[in-house]
């Protein structure tokens, strides 16, 4: 009996998979290499179901003889282990970023008996189409909330986009682009920024917009999106008040809250010491973290502690000391902030933190140190990169220019090239017709 190897994620098992498995079964005994979460991360394709659930489904299929774990996107380890006579795959990977894995298999079979069998990709039943259809149905509160932890466990460095209304939410949900490496990339989640939510409501970023108003924005965003959201809760207020915020965020389906270690009247961090801002004591902030963790009901919600030591020029040692203390107090992650253009202090912090702590998620907000790419952050061990204010900063100048042009020209003709066409806006949101 010949041995046949098929590698799958098998999150949403569909006719395309069955076509591949049928071909495989016609050639011999089928081993499925089921991708672990880490391997899925390498392919930037994170399943909704965990490994055991996906395995359970495959194991009952008569087309499948055994299921083994494939812990890397590369097939090589599995090929060495089971030495299959055939590998079966859809032919779509000839043209996408997975061609490097395909080439590895072709090279492997130059020195080993066997061959790669490719079958025609089914355009009408591909994974992306199905995922799109499912996303249109929405997502449950708990599934959205737990998604952030799943994404983090996959080991990929998450790209999070600021959203201050539902329209931005749609951009975070749907924007996709091909990188210079040929990889298809999308945002992994959304950031509800105190700066841009306040600014879009015409208020200063000083905790003047209350949680109810902030959550109205979040709910509007959640109505039209499925991706997880990280919520900027400023200082979190008094520990007793923070407990209520945690409960409200959990109820809404928010995945994580970030609170910063400042007290009193909070000002935006990018002012640094140009304005008067007070950092909390380590004890005071640890108490707030513990209060939040104790109030939390769901297992998946995350409380991330934001360290303002570099912003307030209290030094690297203070930043690190606080990071370790906050993790000890129960924080599920740390965010380190800087307002310098030069990323060295951020890189130094992450390197030093990672010597002692290899696992706690680290979050950065590269508004000032914007020359660093997501890949470079990934290399030093950053888990979450938040693009914290760019949607609002992009929208405002566009709107102001058009408003000024109308005033200046006493008509809107000159402003037209800077506006989306009426045809486009009418078709932007499905169901408008
Ligand atoms: C925000 O987006 O509101 C933040 C990040 O807190 S920063 O503006 O850089 O402080
Ligand atoms: Mg903020």
Short mmCIF file of C-alpha atoms and ligand atoms in Angstrom, two decimals:
data_model
loop_
_atom_site.label_atom_id
_atom_site.label_comp_id
_atom_site.label_asym_id
_atom_site.label_seq_id
_atom_site.Cartn_x
_atom_site.Cartn_y
_atom_site.Cartn_z
CA UNK A 1 0.00 0.00 0.00
CA UNK A 2 1.41 3.41 -0.98
CA UNK A 3 1.58 6.17 1.61
CA UNK A 4 -0.02 9.52 0.83
CA UNK A 5 0.46 12.75 2.78
CA UNK A 6 -1.97 15.68 2.90
CA UNK A 7 -1.37 18.74 5.06
CA UNK A 8 -4.47 20.58 6.32
CA UNK A 9 -5.68 23.25 8.73
CA UNK A 10 -9.24 21.83 8.45
CA UNK A 11 -10.93 24.64 10.36
CA UNK A 12 -13.79 24.79 7.89
CA UNK A 13 -13.92 21.45 6.16
CA UNK A 14 -15.48 21.88 2.71
CA UNK A 15 -15.82 20.26 -0.72
CA UNK A 16 -12.36 21.54 -1.71
CA UNK A 17 -10.76 19.48 1.08
CA UNK A 18 -12.87 16.43 0.19
CA UNK A 19 -11.68 16.67 -3.42
CA UNK A 20 -8.05 16.61 -2.22
CA UNK A 21 -8.71 13.77 0.24
CA UNK A 22 -10.57 11.69 -2.39
CA UNK A 23 -7.61 11.99 -4.74
CA UNK A 24 -5.25 11.09 -1.89
CA UNK A 25 -7.34 8.03 -0.90
CA UNK A 26 -7.33 6.83 -4.51
CA UNK A 27 -3.53 6.72 -4.35
CA UNK A 28 -3.09 4.84 -1.05
CA UNK A 29 -3.18 5.09 2.74
CA UNK A 30 -3.81 8.72 3.74
CA UNK A 31 -1.95 10.47 6.55
CA UNK A 32 -3.17 13.99 7.28
CA UNK A 33 -0.56 16.34 8.76
CA UNK A 34 -2.83 18.59 10.80
CA UNK A 35 -1.24 21.99 11.30
CA UNK A 36 -0.65 23.07 14.88
CA UNK A 37 -1.58 26.63 15.90
CA UNK A 38 2.09 27.61 15.55
CA UNK A 39 2.22 26.19 12.01
CA UNK A 40 -1.01 28.04 11.15
CA UNK A 41 0.65 31.21 12.47
CA UNK A 42 3.49 30.74 9.97
CA UNK A 43 0.84 30.69 7.22
CA UNK A 44 -0.96 33.66 8.75
CA UNK A 45 -4.16 31.61 8.74
CA UNK A 46 -5.44 31.19 12.28
CA UNK A 47 -8.27 28.69 12.75
CA UNK A 48 -11.31 29.28 14.95
CA UNK A 49 -11.32 25.69 16.21
CA UNK A 50 -8.52 24.39 18.40
CA UNK A 51 -6.32 21.49 17.37
CA UNK A 52 -8.24 18.71 19.15
CA UNK A 53 -11.58 19.80 17.70
CA UNK A 54 -10.17 19.87 14.17
CA UNK A 55 -8.56 16.46 14.73
CA UNK A 56 -11.81 14.93 15.98
CA UNK A 57 -13.58 15.78 12.72
CA UNK A 58 -10.81 14.45 10.47
CA UNK A 59 -10.47 11.19 12.40
CA UNK A 60 -14.00 10.06 11.60
CA UNK A 61 -13.61 10.58 7.85
CA UNK A 62 -13.34 7.29 5.97
CA UNK A 63 -10.96 8.98 3.51
CA UNK A 64 -8.41 9.53 6.31
CA UNK A 65 -6.32 6.69 7.79
CA UNK A 66 -4.37 8.64 10.39
CA UNK A 67 -3.85 12.19 11.64
CA UNK A 68 -0.46 13.41 12.84
CA UNK A 69 0.58 16.87 13.99
CA UNK A 70 2.53 19.08 11.58
CA UNK A 71 4.19 21.65 13.77
CA UNK A 72 5.69 23.80 11.00
CA UNK A 73 4.32 25.20 7.78
CA UNK A 74 7.20 23.41 6.05
CA UNK A 75 6.45 19.76 5.19
CA UNK A 76 10.05 18.57 5.53
CA UNK A 77 9.92 17.18 9.08
CA UNK A 78 6.78 15.18 8.28
CA UNK A 79 8.20 13.93 4.98
CA UNK A 80 11.34 12.67 6.74
CA UNK A 81 9.20 10.98 9.38
CA UNK A 82 6.72 9.12 7.18
CA UNK A 83 8.45 9.06 3.80
CA UNK A 84 5.23 9.25 1.71
CA UNK A 85 5.02 8.06 -1.89
CA UNK A 86 2.76 11.00 -2.68
CA UNK A 87 1.98 14.44 -1.36
CA UNK A 88 -1.36 15.80 -2.59
CA UNK A 89 -2.21 19.53 -2.69
CA UNK A 90 -4.37 21.97 -4.67
CA UNK A 91 -2.42 23.69 -7.46
CA UNK A 92 -3.16 27.21 -6.15
CA UNK A 93 0.09 27.32 -4.18
CA UNK A 94 2.13 27.55 -7.40
CA UNK A 95 1.23 31.20 -7.45
CA UNK A 96 0.98 32.38 -3.85
CA UNK A 97 3.41 32.86 -0.96
CA UNK A 98 3.23 29.12 -0.19
CA UNK A 99 5.32 28.31 -3.25
CA UNK A 100 8.42 28.07 -1.05
CA UNK A 101 6.87 25.07 0.73
CA UNK A 102 5.96 23.57 -2.65
CA UNK A 103 9.57 24.02 -3.86
CA UNK A 104 10.86 22.24 -0.74
CA UNK A 105 8.71 19.22 -1.61
CA UNK A 106 9.84 19.23 -5.25
CA UNK A 107 13.48 19.32 -4.08
CA UNK A 108 12.81 16.58 -1.52
CA UNK A 109 11.50 14.26 -4.24
CA UNK A 110 14.64 14.87 -6.35
CA UNK A 111 16.50 12.74 -3.76
CA UNK A 112 13.68 10.52 -2.53
CA UNK A 113 11.17 8.21 -4.23
CA UNK A 114 7.73 9.65 -4.72
CA UNK A 115 6.00 12.64 -6.25
CA UNK A 116 3.93 15.73 -5.63
CA UNK A 117 0.41 15.38 -7.05
CA UNK A 118 -1.44 18.65 -7.62
CA UNK A 119 -5.12 18.90 -8.36
CA UNK A 120 -7.00 21.79 -9.86
CA UNK A 121 -8.00 24.39 -7.27
CA UNK A 122 -11.77 24.90 -6.97
CA UNK A 123 -12.30 28.63 -7.42
CA UNK A 124 -15.94 28.40 -6.40
CA UNK A 125 -15.34 26.59 -3.10
CA UNK A 126 -12.12 28.09 -1.83
CA UNK A 127 -11.50 28.82 1.82
CA UNK A 128 -11.42 32.58 1.44
CA UNK A 129 -14.89 32.66 -0.16
CA UNK A 130 -16.31 30.55 2.64
CA UNK A 131 -14.65 32.65 5.34
CA UNK A 132 -16.08 35.79 3.76
CA UNK A 133 -19.56 34.28 3.76
CA UNK A 134 -19.23 33.25 7.40
CA UNK A 135 -17.92 36.70 8.43
CA UNK A 136 -21.09 38.19 6.92
CA UNK A 137 -23.12 36.22 9.45
CA UNK A 138 -21.30 38.03 12.30
CA UNK A 139 -19.67 36.52 15.35
CA UNK A 140 -20.77 35.73 18.89
CA UNK A 141 -19.58 37.84 21.80
CA UNK A 142 -17.54 34.99 23.29
CA UNK A 143 -16.01 33.88 19.99
CA UNK A 144 -14.83 37.43 19.26
CA UNK A 145 -13.51 37.88 22.77
CA UNK A 146 -11.45 34.67 22.85
CA UNK A 147 -10.04 35.27 19.37
CA UNK A 148 -7.27 37.56 20.63
CA UNK A 149 -5.83 34.86 22.89
CA UNK A 150 -5.96 32.33 20.04
CA UNK A 151 -4.17 34.75 17.72
CA UNK A 152 -1.51 35.39 20.37
CA UNK A 153 -1.00 31.66 20.98
CA UNK A 154 -0.30 31.16 17.26
CA UNK A 155 2.91 33.16 17.72
CA UNK A 156 2.24 35.71 14.98
CA UNK A 157 2.87 39.37 15.72
CA UNK A 158 -0.53 41.02 15.53
CA UNK A 159 -1.26 44.14 13.52
CA UNK A 160 -4.00 46.18 15.17
CA UNK A 161 -5.69 49.18 13.56
CA UNK A 162 -7.25 52.15 15.32
CA UNK A 163 -11.02 52.47 14.85
CA UNK A 164 -13.17 55.38 16.03
CA UNK A 165 -16.44 54.49 14.27
CA UNK A 166 -18.13 51.67 12.40
CA UNK A 167 -16.82 52.83 9.02
CA UNK A 168 -13.23 52.53 10.31
CA UNK A 169 -14.26 49.15 11.68
CA UNK A 170 -15.13 48.07 8.14
CA UNK A 171 -11.69 49.18 6.96
CA UNK A 172 -9.99 47.18 9.74
CA UNK A 173 -12.21 44.22 8.88
CA UNK A 174 -11.77 44.23 5.11
CA UNK A 175 -8.49 45.94 4.18
CA UNK A 176 -6.10 43.46 2.62
CA UNK A 177 -2.88 43.93 0.74
CA UNK A 178 -0.09 41.87 -0.80
CA UNK A 179 3.32 42.58 0.73
CA UNK A 180 6.57 42.77 -1.22
CA UNK A 181 7.13 39.11 -0.21
CA UNK A 182 3.87 38.17 -1.98
CA UNK A 183 2.07 37.43 1.26
CA UNK A 184 -1.58 38.38 1.55
CA UNK A 185 -1.97 40.37 4.79
CA UNK A 186 -4.86 41.80 6.75
CA UNK A 187 -5.28 43.43 10.17
CA UNK A 188 -5.76 41.04 13.07
CA UNK A 189 -7.86 43.30 15.24
CA UNK A 190 -8.92 46.79 16.26
CA UNK A 191 -7.89 49.43 18.81
CA UNK A 192 -10.41 51.69 20.48
CA UNK A 193 -8.15 54.67 21.14
CA UNK A 194 -8.97 57.18 23.86
CA UNK A 195 -7.27 59.85 21.75
CA UNK A 196 -9.23 59.30 18.55
CA UNK A 197 -12.56 58.40 20.16
CA UNK A 198 -12.36 61.59 22.25
CA UNK A 199 -11.15 63.69 19.31
CA UNK A 200 -13.89 62.43 17.02
CA UNK A 201 -16.37 63.52 19.69
CA UNK A 202 -14.66 66.94 19.84
CA UNK A 203 -13.36 66.33 23.38
CA UNK A 204 -9.80 66.36 24.77
CA UNK A 205 -8.05 63.07 25.58
CA UNK A 206 -8.39 63.47 29.37
CA UNK A 207 -10.90 60.75 30.27
CA UNK A 208 -13.70 63.25 29.63
CA UNK A 209 -15.64 60.80 27.42
CA UNK A 210 -17.26 58.35 29.82
CA UNK A 211 -17.26 54.57 29.45
CA UNK A 212 -20.91 54.47 28.35
CA UNK A 213 -20.18 56.79 25.42
CA UNK A 214 -16.98 54.91 24.58
CA UNK A 215 -18.87 51.61 24.60
CA UNK A 216 -21.56 53.02 22.31
CA UNK A 217 -18.82 53.54 19.72
CA UNK A 218 -17.49 50.02 20.35
CA UNK A 219 -20.98 48.51 19.98
CA UNK A 220 -21.51 50.32 16.69
CA UNK A 221 -18.18 48.93 15.47
CA UNK A 222 -19.10 45.42 16.67
CA UNK A 223 -22.37 45.51 14.74
CA UNK A 224 -20.49 45.41 11.43
CA UNK A 225 -17.24 43.56 12.23
CA UNK A 226 -15.97 40.23 13.55
CA UNK A 227 -12.36 40.98 14.56
CA UNK A 228 -11.22 41.28 18.19
CA UNK A 229 -10.83 44.68 19.83
CA UNK A 230 -8.36 46.04 22.38
CA UNK A 231 -9.79 48.88 24.46
CA UNK A 232 -7.78 51.85 25.71
CA UNK A 233 -9.16 52.55 29.21
CA UNK A 234 -6.68 55.35 30.00
CA UNK A 235 -5.76 55.10 33.72
CA UNK A 236 -8.70 52.77 34.41
CA UNK A 237 -9.85 55.29 37.06
CA UNK A 238 -10.10 54.21 40.66
CA UNK A 239 -9.68 50.45 41.26
CA UNK A 240 -13.32 50.27 42.42
CA UNK A 241 -14.46 51.89 39.17
CA UNK A 242 -12.11 49.80 37.04
CA UNK A 243 -13.88 46.66 38.27
CA UNK A 244 -17.11 47.90 36.64
CA UNK A 245 -15.29 48.81 33.44
CA UNK A 246 -13.86 45.29 33.21
CA UNK A 247 -17.34 43.78 33.55
CA UNK A 248 -18.82 46.14 30.94
CA UNK A 249 -16.03 45.39 28.48
CA UNK A 250 -16.41 41.64 28.94
CA UNK A 251 -20.18 41.86 28.43
CA UNK A 252 -19.61 43.73 25.17
CA UNK A 253 -17.13 41.15 23.85
CA UNK A 254 -13.97 43.25 24.07
CA UNK A 255 -10.87 41.01 24.20
CA UNK A 256 -8.43 43.12 26.19
CA UNK A 257 -8.14 46.37 28.07
CA UNK A 258 -4.97 48.42 28.38
CA UNK A 259 -4.59 50.67 31.41
CA UNK A 260 -1.69 53.07 31.92
CA UNK A 261 0.16 53.61 35.19
CA UNK A 262 -0.73 57.28 35.67
CA UNK A 263 -2.91 58.93 38.30
CA UNK A 264 -4.81 62.18 38.55
CA UNK A 265 -5.78 64.15 35.47
CA UNK A 266 -4.41 62.08 32.61
CA UNK A 267 -3.05 63.80 29.51
CA UNK A 268 -2.06 62.12 26.27
CA UNK A 269 1.30 60.36 26.58
CA UNK A 270 2.68 61.92 23.42
CA UNK A 271 2.92 65.23 25.37
CA UNK A 272 5.43 63.51 27.67
CA UNK A 273 6.74 65.88 30.33
CA UNK A 274 5.61 68.95 28.33
CA UNK A 275 2.51 68.78 30.55
CA UNK A 276 2.23 67.79 34.18
CA UNK A 277 1.48 64.05 34.50
CA UNK A 278 1.91 61.82 37.53
CA UNK A 279 2.91 58.17 37.47
CA UNK A 280 1.15 55.84 39.91
CA UNK A 281 3.19 54.00 42.55
CA UNK A 282 4.02 50.40 41.72
CA UNK A 283 1.90 49.26 44.68
CA UNK A 284 -1.04 51.46 43.64
CA UNK A 285 -1.05 50.20 40.06
CA UNK A 286 -0.55 46.55 41.07
CA UNK A 287 -3.60 46.92 43.30
CA UNK A 288 -5.62 48.20 40.32
CA UNK A 289 -4.49 45.28 38.15
CA UNK A 290 -5.42 42.81 40.89
CA UNK A 291 -8.84 44.46 41.35
CA UNK A 292 -9.53 44.14 37.62
CA UNK A 293 -8.40 40.51 37.49
CA UNK A 294 -10.56 39.66 40.49
CA UNK A 295 -13.61 41.31 38.87
CA UNK A 296 -13.16 39.46 35.58
CA UNK A 297 -15.72 36.72 34.87
CA UNK A 298 -14.57 35.20 31.57
CA UNK A 299 -11.31 33.27 31.28
CA UNK A 300 -10.26 34.89 28.02
CA UNK A 301 -10.42 38.61 28.84
CA UNK A 302 -6.98 40.21 29.16
CA UNK A 303 -5.76 43.12 31.28
CA UNK A 304 -2.63 44.68 29.83
CA UNK A 305 -0.49 47.02 31.91
CA UNK A 306 0.94 50.05 30.15
CA UNK A 307 4.19 51.45 31.45
CA UNK A 308 4.74 55.18 31.18
CA UNK A 309 8.28 55.32 32.63
CA UNK A 310 9.98 56.12 29.29
CA UNK A 311 7.33 58.72 28.42
CA UNK A 312 7.84 60.43 31.81
CA UNK A 313 11.65 60.02 31.65
CA UNK A 314 11.80 57.86 34.75
CA UNK A 315 14.37 55.57 33.11
CA UNK A 316 14.77 52.05 31.74
CA UNK A 317 15.34 50.42 35.14
CA UNK A 318 12.06 51.84 36.42
CA UNK A 319 10.24 50.64 33.27
CA UNK A 320 11.59 47.09 33.67
CA UNK A 321 10.97 46.98 37.41
CA UNK A 322 7.37 48.00 36.83
CA UNK A 323 6.89 45.52 33.98
CA UNK A 324 7.94 42.58 36.16
CA UNK A 325 5.88 43.83 39.10
CA UNK A 326 2.76 44.26 36.95
CA UNK A 327 3.12 40.73 35.49
CA UNK A 328 3.56 39.41 39.03
CA UNK A 329 0.34 41.24 40.01
CA UNK A 330 -1.55 39.33 37.29
CA UNK A 331 -1.29 41.50 34.15
CA UNK A 332 -1.83 39.39 31.01
CA UNK A 333 0.53 41.55 28.98
CA UNK A 334 2.60 44.72 29.12
CA UNK A 335 2.61 47.72 26.83
CA UNK A 336 5.73 49.84 26.70
CA UNK A 337 5.40 53.33 25.29
CA UNK A 338 7.86 55.93 24.01
CA UNK A 339 7.49 59.22 22.22
CA UNK A 340 10.96 59.21 20.67
CA UNK A 341 11.42 58.83 16.93
CA UNK A 342 14.43 56.64 17.57
CA UNK A 343 13.23 53.14 18.49
CA UNK A 344 16.35 52.23 20.54
CA UNK A 345 14.77 52.62 23.98
CA UNK A 346 11.81 50.45 22.96
CA UNK A 347 14.14 47.80 21.51
CA UNK A 348 16.33 47.91 24.63
CA UNK A 349 13.27 47.46 26.85
CA UNK A 350 11.93 44.50 24.87
CA UNK A 351 15.34 42.79 24.72
CA UNK A 352 15.87 43.18 28.48
CA UNK A 353 12.31 42.13 29.31
CA UNK A 354 12.60 39.05 27.11
CA UNK A 355 15.77 37.87 28.92
CA UNK A 356 13.66 37.23 32.01
CA UNK A 357 10.19 36.78 30.56
CA UNK A 358 9.83 34.82 27.33
CA UNK A 359 6.06 34.49 27.25
CA UNK A 360 4.10 37.51 28.51
CA UNK A 361 2.74 39.36 25.49
CA UNK A 362 4.44 42.70 24.78
CA UNK A 363 2.51 45.48 23.05
CA UNK A 364 3.97 48.54 21.29
CA UNK A 365 2.39 51.63 19.77
CA UNK A 366 4.82 52.92 17.13
CA UNK A 367 3.31 56.34 16.46
CA UNK A 368 6.65 58.13 16.96
CA UNK A 369 9.09 55.28 16.20
CA UNK A 370 7.26 54.55 12.96
CA UNK A 371 10.26 53.37 10.92
CA UNK A 372 10.17 49.90 12.47
CA UNK A 373 8.30 47.24 10.47
CA UNK A 374 6.02 44.58 11.97
CA UNK A 375 8.61 41.94 10.94
CA UNK A 376 11.34 43.78 12.86
CA UNK A 377 9.13 43.97 15.95
CA UNK A 378 8.38 40.26 15.57
CA UNK A 379 12.09 39.43 15.52
CA UNK A 380 12.73 41.04 18.92
CA UNK A 381 9.71 39.37 20.52
CA UNK A 382 6.94 41.97 20.28
CA UNK A 383 3.50 40.32 20.07
CA UNK A 384 1.13 43.19 19.30
CA UNK A 385 1.71 46.31 17.20
CA UNK A 386 -1.00 48.96 17.46
CA UNK A 387 -1.38 51.60 14.74
CA UNK A 388 -3.13 53.84 17.22
CA UNK A 389 -4.47 56.94 15.51
CA UNK A 390 -3.89 56.74 11.78
CA UNK A 391 -7.50 56.46 10.55
CA UNK A 392 -8.51 59.71 12.24
CA UNK A 393 -5.30 61.50 11.28
CA UNK A 394 -5.89 60.46 7.66
CA UNK A 395 -9.55 61.49 7.60
CA UNK A 396 -9.37 64.94 9.19
CA UNK A 397 -7.03 66.68 6.68
CA UNK A 398 -9.06 65.23 3.80
CA UNK A 399 -12.30 66.61 5.21
CA UNK A 400 -10.80 70.00 6.12
CA UNK A 401 -9.31 70.48 2.62
CA UNK A 402 -12.66 69.81 0.98
CA UNK A 403 -14.50 72.14 3.40
CA UNK A 404 -11.99 74.93 2.68
CA UNK A 405 -12.19 74.34 -1.07
CA UNK A 406 -16.00 74.75 -0.99
CA UNK A 407 -15.66 78.04 0.90
CA UNK A 408 -12.93 79.37 -1.34
CA UNK A 409 -14.59 78.49 -4.67
CA UNK A 410 -18.16 79.10 -3.54
CA UNK A 411 -19.00 75.64 -5.01
CA UNK A 412 -17.97 72.01 -4.71
CA UNK A 413 -16.77 71.40 -8.28
CA UNK A 414 -13.08 71.91 -7.39
CA UNK A 415 -13.36 69.58 -4.39
CA UNK A 416 -14.75 66.65 -6.41
CA UNK A 417 -11.37 65.02 -7.25
CA UNK A 418 -10.66 64.79 -3.51
CA UNK A 419 -14.00 63.08 -2.81
CA UNK A 420 -15.16 59.52 -3.29
CA UNK A 421 -17.60 59.32 -6.21
CA UNK A 422 -21.33 59.24 -5.43
CA UNK A 423 -21.55 55.88 -7.23
CA UNK A 424 -18.87 54.48 -4.93
CA UNK A 425 -20.38 55.75 -1.70
CA UNK A 426 -23.82 54.45 -2.66
CA UNK A 427 -22.34 51.01 -3.15
CA UNK A 428 -19.90 51.07 -0.25
CA UNK A 429 -22.28 49.61 2.29
CA UNK A 430 -24.22 46.53 1.17
CA UNK A 431 -28.00 46.97 1.45
CA UNK A 432 -27.97 50.70 0.62
CA UNK A 433 -29.84 50.06 -2.66
C1 LIG B 1 -4.40 56.34 22.32
O1 LIG B 1 -4.45 55.96 21.15
O2 LIG B 1 -5.29 56.98 22.84
C2 LIG B 1 -3.23 55.99 23.15
C3 LIG B 1 -1.92 55.83 22.50
O3 LIG B 1 -3.36 55.94 24.34
S1 LIG B 1 -1.12 57.35 22.60
O4 LIG B 1 -1.96 58.35 21.98
O5 LIG B 1 0.16 57.21 21.92
O6 LIG B 1 -0.91 57.66 24.01
MG1 LIG B 2 -5.15 56.77 25.05
#
